[in-house]
CSV table of C-alpha atoms in Angstrom, one decimal:
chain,number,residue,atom,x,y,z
A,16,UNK,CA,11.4,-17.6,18.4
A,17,UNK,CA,13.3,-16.8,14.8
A,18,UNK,CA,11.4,-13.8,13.2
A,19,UNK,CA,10.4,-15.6,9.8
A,20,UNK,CA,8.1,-12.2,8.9
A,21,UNK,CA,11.4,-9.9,8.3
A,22,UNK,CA,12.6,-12.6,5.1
A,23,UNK,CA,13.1,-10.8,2.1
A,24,UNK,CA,10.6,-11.5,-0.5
A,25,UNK,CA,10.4,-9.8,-4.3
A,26,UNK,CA,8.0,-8.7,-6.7
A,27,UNK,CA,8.1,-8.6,-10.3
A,28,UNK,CA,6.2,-6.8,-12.8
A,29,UNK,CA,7.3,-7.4,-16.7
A,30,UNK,CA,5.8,-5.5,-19.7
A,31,UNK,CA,6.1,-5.2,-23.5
A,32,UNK,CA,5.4,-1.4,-24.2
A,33,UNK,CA,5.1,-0.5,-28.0
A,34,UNK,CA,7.2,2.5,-27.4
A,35,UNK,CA,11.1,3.0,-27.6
A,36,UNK,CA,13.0,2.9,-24.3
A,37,UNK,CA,14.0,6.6,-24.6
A,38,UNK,CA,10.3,7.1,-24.4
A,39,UNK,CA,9.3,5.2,-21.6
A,40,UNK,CA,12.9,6.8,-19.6
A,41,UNK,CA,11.5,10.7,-20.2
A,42,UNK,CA,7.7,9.1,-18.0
A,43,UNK,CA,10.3,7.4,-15.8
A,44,UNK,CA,12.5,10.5,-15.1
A,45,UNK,CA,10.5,14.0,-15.6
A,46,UNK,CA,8.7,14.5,-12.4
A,47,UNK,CA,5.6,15.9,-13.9
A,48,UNK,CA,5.3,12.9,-16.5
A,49,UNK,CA,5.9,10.7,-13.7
A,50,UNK,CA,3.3,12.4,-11.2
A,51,UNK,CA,0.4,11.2,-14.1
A,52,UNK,CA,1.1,7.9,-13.8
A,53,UNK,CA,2.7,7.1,-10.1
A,54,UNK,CA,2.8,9.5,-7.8
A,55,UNK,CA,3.8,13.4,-7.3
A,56,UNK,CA,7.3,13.7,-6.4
A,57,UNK,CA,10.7,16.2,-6.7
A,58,UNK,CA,12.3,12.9,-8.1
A,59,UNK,CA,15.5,14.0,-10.1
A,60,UNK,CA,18.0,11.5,-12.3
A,61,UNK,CA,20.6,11.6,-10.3
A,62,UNK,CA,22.5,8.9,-8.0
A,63,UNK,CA,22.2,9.5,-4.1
A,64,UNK,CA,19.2,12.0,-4.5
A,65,UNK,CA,16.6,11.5,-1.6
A,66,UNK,CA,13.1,12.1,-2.6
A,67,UNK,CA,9.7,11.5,-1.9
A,68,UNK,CA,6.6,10.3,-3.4
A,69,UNK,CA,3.5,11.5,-2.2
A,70,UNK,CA,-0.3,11.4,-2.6
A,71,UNK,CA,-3.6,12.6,-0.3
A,72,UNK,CA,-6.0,9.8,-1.3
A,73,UNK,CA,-8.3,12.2,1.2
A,74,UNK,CA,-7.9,15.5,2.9
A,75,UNK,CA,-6.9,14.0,6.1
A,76,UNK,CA,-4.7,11.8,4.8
A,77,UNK,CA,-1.2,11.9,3.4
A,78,UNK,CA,0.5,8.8,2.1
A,79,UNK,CA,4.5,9.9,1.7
A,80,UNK,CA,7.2,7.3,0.3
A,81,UNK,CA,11.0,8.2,1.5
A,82,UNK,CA,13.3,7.3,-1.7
A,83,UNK,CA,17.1,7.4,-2.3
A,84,UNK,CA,18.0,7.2,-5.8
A,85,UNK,CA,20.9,4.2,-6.1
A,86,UNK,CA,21.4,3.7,-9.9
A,87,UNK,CA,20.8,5.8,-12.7
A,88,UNK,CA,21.6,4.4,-16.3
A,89,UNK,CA,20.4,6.3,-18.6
A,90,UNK,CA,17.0,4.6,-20.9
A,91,UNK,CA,18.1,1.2,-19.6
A,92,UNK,CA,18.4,0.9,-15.7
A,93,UNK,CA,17.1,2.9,-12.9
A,94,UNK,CA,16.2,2.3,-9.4
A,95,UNK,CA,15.7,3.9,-5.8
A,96,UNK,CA,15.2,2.7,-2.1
A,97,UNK,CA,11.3,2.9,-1.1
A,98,UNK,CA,10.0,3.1,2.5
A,99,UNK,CA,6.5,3.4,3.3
A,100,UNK,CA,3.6,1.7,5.5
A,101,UNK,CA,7.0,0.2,7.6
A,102,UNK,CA,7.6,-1.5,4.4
A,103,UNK,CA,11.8,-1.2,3.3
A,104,UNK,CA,12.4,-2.0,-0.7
A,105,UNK,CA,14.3,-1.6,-3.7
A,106,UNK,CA,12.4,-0.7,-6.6
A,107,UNK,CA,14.6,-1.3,-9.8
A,108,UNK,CA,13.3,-0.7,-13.3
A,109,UNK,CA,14.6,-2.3,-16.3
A,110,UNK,CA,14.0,-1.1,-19.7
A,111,UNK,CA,15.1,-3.8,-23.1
A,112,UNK,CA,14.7,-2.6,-26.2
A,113,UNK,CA,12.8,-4.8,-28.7
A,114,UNK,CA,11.8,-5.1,-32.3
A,115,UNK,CA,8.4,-4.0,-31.5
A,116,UNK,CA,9.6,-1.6,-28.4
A,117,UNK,CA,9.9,-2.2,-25.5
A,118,UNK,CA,10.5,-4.7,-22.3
A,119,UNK,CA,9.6,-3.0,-19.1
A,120,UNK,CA,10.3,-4.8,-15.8
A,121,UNK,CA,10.2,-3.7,-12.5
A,122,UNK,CA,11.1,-5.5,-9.4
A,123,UNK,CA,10.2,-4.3,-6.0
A,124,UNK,CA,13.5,-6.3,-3.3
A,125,UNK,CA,12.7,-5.7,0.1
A,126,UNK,CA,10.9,-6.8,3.5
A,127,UNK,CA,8.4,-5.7,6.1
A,128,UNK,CA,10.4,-5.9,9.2
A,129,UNK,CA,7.8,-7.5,11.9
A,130,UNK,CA,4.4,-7.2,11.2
A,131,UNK,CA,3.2,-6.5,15.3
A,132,UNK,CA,5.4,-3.2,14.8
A,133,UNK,CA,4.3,-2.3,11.9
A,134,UNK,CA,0.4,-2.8,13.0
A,135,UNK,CA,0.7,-1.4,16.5
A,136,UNK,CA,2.5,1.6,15.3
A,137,UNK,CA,1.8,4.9,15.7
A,138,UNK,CA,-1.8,6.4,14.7
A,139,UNK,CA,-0.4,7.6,11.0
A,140,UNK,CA,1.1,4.5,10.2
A,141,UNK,CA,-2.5,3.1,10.7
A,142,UNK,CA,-4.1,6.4,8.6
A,143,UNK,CA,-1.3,5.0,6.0
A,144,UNK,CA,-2.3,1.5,6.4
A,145,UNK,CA,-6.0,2.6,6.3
A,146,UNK,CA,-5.3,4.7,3.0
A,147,UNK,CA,-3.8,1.9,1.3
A,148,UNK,CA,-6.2,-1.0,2.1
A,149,UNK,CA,-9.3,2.3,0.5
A,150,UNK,CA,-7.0,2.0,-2.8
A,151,UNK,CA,-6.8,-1.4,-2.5
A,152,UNK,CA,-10.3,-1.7,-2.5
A,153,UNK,CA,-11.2,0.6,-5.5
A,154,UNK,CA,-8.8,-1.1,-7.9
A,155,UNK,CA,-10.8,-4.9,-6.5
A,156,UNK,CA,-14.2,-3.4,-7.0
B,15,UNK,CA,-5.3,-20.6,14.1
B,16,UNK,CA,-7.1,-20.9,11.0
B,17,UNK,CA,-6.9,-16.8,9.2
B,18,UNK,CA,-9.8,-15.8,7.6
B,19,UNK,CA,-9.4,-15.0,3.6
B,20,UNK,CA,-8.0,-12.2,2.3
B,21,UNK,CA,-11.5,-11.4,0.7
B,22,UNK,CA,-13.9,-11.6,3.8
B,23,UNK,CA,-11.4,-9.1,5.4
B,24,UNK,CA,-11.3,-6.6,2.5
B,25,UNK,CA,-15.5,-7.3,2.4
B,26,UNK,CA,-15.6,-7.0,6.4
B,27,UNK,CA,-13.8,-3.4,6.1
B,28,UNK,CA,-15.1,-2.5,3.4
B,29,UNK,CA,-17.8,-0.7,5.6
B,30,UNK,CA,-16.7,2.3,6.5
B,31,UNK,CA,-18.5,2.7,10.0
B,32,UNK,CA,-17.3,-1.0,10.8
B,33,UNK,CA,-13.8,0.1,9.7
B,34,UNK,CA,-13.9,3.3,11.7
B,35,UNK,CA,-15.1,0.9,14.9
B,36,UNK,CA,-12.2,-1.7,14.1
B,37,UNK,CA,-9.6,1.4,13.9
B,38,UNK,CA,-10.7,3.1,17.1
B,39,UNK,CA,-10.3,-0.4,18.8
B,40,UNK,CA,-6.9,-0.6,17.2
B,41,UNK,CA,-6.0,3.1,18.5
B,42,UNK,CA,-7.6,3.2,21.3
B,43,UNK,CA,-7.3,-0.6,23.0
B,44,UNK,CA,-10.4,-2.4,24.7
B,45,UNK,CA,-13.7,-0.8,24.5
B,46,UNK,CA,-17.0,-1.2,25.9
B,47,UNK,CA,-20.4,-1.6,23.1
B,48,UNK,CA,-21.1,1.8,25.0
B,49,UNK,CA,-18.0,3.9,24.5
B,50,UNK,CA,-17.8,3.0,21.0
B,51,UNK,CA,-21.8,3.9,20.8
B,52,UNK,CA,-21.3,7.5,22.1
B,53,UNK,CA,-18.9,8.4,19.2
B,54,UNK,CA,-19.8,5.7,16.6
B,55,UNK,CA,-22.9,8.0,15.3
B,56,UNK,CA,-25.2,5.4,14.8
B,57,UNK,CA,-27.3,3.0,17.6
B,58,UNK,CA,-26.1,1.1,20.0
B,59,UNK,CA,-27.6,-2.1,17.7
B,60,UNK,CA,-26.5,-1.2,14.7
B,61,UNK,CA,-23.0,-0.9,16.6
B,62,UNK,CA,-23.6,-4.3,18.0
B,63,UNK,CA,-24.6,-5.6,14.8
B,64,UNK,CA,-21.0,-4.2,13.2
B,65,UNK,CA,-19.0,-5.9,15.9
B,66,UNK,CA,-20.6,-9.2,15.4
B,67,UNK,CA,-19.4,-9.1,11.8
B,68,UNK,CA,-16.1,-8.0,12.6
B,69,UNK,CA,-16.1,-11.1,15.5
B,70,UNK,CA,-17.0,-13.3,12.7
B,71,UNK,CA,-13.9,-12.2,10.6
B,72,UNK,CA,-11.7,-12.8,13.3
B,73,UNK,CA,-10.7,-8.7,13.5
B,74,UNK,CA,-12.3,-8.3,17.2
B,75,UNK,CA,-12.8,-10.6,20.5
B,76,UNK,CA,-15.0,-10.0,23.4
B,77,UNK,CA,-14.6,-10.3,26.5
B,78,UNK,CA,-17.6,-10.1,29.2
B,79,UNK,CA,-17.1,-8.4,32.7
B,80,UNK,CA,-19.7,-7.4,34.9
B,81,UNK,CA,-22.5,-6.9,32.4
B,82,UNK,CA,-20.0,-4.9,30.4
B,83,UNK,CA,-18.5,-6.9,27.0
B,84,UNK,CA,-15.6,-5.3,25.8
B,85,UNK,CA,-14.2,-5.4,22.8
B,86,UNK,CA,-10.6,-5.8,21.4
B,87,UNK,CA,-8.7,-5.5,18.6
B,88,UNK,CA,-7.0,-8.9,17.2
B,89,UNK,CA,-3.9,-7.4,15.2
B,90,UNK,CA,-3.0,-10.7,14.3
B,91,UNK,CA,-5.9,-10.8,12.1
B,92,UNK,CA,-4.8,-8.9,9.4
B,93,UNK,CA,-1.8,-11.3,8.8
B,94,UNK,CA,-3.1,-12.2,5.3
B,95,UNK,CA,-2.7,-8.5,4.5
B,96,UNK,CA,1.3,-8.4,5.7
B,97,UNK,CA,2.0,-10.0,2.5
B,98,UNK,CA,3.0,-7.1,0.5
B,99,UNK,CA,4.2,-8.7,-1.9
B,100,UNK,CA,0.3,-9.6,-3.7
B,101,UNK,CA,-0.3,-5.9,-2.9
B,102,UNK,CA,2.8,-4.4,-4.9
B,103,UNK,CA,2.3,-6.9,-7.1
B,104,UNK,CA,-1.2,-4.9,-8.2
B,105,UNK,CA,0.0,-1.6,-7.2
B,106,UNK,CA,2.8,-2.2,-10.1
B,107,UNK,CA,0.3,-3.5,-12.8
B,108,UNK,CA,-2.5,-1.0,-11.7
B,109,UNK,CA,0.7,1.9,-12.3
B,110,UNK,CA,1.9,0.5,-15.6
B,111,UNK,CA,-1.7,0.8,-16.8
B,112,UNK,CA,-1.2,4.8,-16.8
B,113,UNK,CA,1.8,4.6,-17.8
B,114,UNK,CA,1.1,3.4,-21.0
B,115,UNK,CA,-1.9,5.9,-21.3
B,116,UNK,CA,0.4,8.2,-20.6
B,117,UNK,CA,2.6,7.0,-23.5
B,118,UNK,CA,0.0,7.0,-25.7
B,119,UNK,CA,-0.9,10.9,-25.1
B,120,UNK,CA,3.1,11.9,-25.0
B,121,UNK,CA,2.7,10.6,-29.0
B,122,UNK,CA,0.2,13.2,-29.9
């Protein structure tokens, strides 16, 4: 059988912000302006930089996100690798200034490589999995 | 095979006994109503009562031997969920609103 679960698929997530682009790139790029709104991190600007994102929605769990950074233009494009929950991505951001500010779009490139691994994984990748469908949850309540 | 909704699966795990049954099952393979009573912390009905729901979302089967019924997890199940894609989709939107309450602070 042809695995049709590992096909790529793509996200996309478009804005207008009423702030400048130099703005929004200081929340994209300053790890502790960037913790308040996504996650913590030791995220730095730079191209080939591995990183992670991490967050303990409850003691006994910890969700952690393996980046690479792959493109770094300064207050216009940025974007890093993203692995988590078996999940392998691109997330790119793309910042267009406008009269009024700003357009913000991010896309998220990537695919789930077979959902049986994934799901019969190993007991943190079900904490993970777990952990995610609780936020899931509170943001649907 | 018919897959339940999205929704009755986030509404069936939801619970968080039902989810803790549903995750040892996934863990820990085929159980018995009895096993999963001893460490469930609640009665053997109320256990009972759990893994009919989760039967009726599709997330277990049972399987009688003896006058034992097991129970199993059905992976397959949670399909609807694989699609990440409607889950980054809110993640993204869900971050962005931050963000721009973080912009909003970064001006004062």
């Amino acid at each position: 059988m042809t695995d049709t679960s590992s096909e790529l698929r793509t996200v996309v997530v478009e804005r207008e912000i009423p702030h400048t682009p130099e703005k929004i790139w200081r929340a994209l790029t300053q790890p502790h302006l960037l913790e308040e709104w996504l996650m913590k991190n030791d995220f730095r600007p730079e191209k080939g930089h591995r990183f992670n994102f991490t967050r303990e929605p409850t003691p006994e769990v910890n969700v952690v996100v393996d980046c690479e950074v792959l493109e770094v233009e300064q207050n216009r494009t940025l974007a890093y690798s993203w692995e988590a929950f078996g999940l392998e991505s691109v997330v790119t951001f793309t910042l267009t200034p406008t009269a009024t500010g700003t357009h913000l779009r991010v896309t998220q490139h990537g695919f789930r490589p077979d959902q049986e691994q994934a799901y019969r994984g190993s007991r943190a990748s079900w904490t993970q999995f777990l952990a995610a469908l609780d936020e899931l949850l509170s943001r649907t309540d | 095979m018919t897959q339940p909704s999205t929704d009755v699966l986030f509404k069936t795990l939801a619970d968080p006994t039902r989810r803790a049954l549903f995750e040892r099952l996934c863990r820990e393979g085929d159980q018995t109503v009895g096993a999963l009573t001893a460490r469930a912390g609640v009665s053997q009905p109320a256990v009972s009562k759990h893994l009919g729901v989760l039967k009726r979302a599709g997330l277990v089967s049972d399987r009688h031997q003896g006058r034992q019924t097991h129970y199993s997890a059905r992976l397959d199940a949670l399909a609807p969920l694989a699609d990440w894609t409607s889950e980054m989709t809110g993640f993204w939107e869900s971050r962005f609103d931050d963000l721009e309450d973080l912009l909003k602070r970064m001006d004062q």
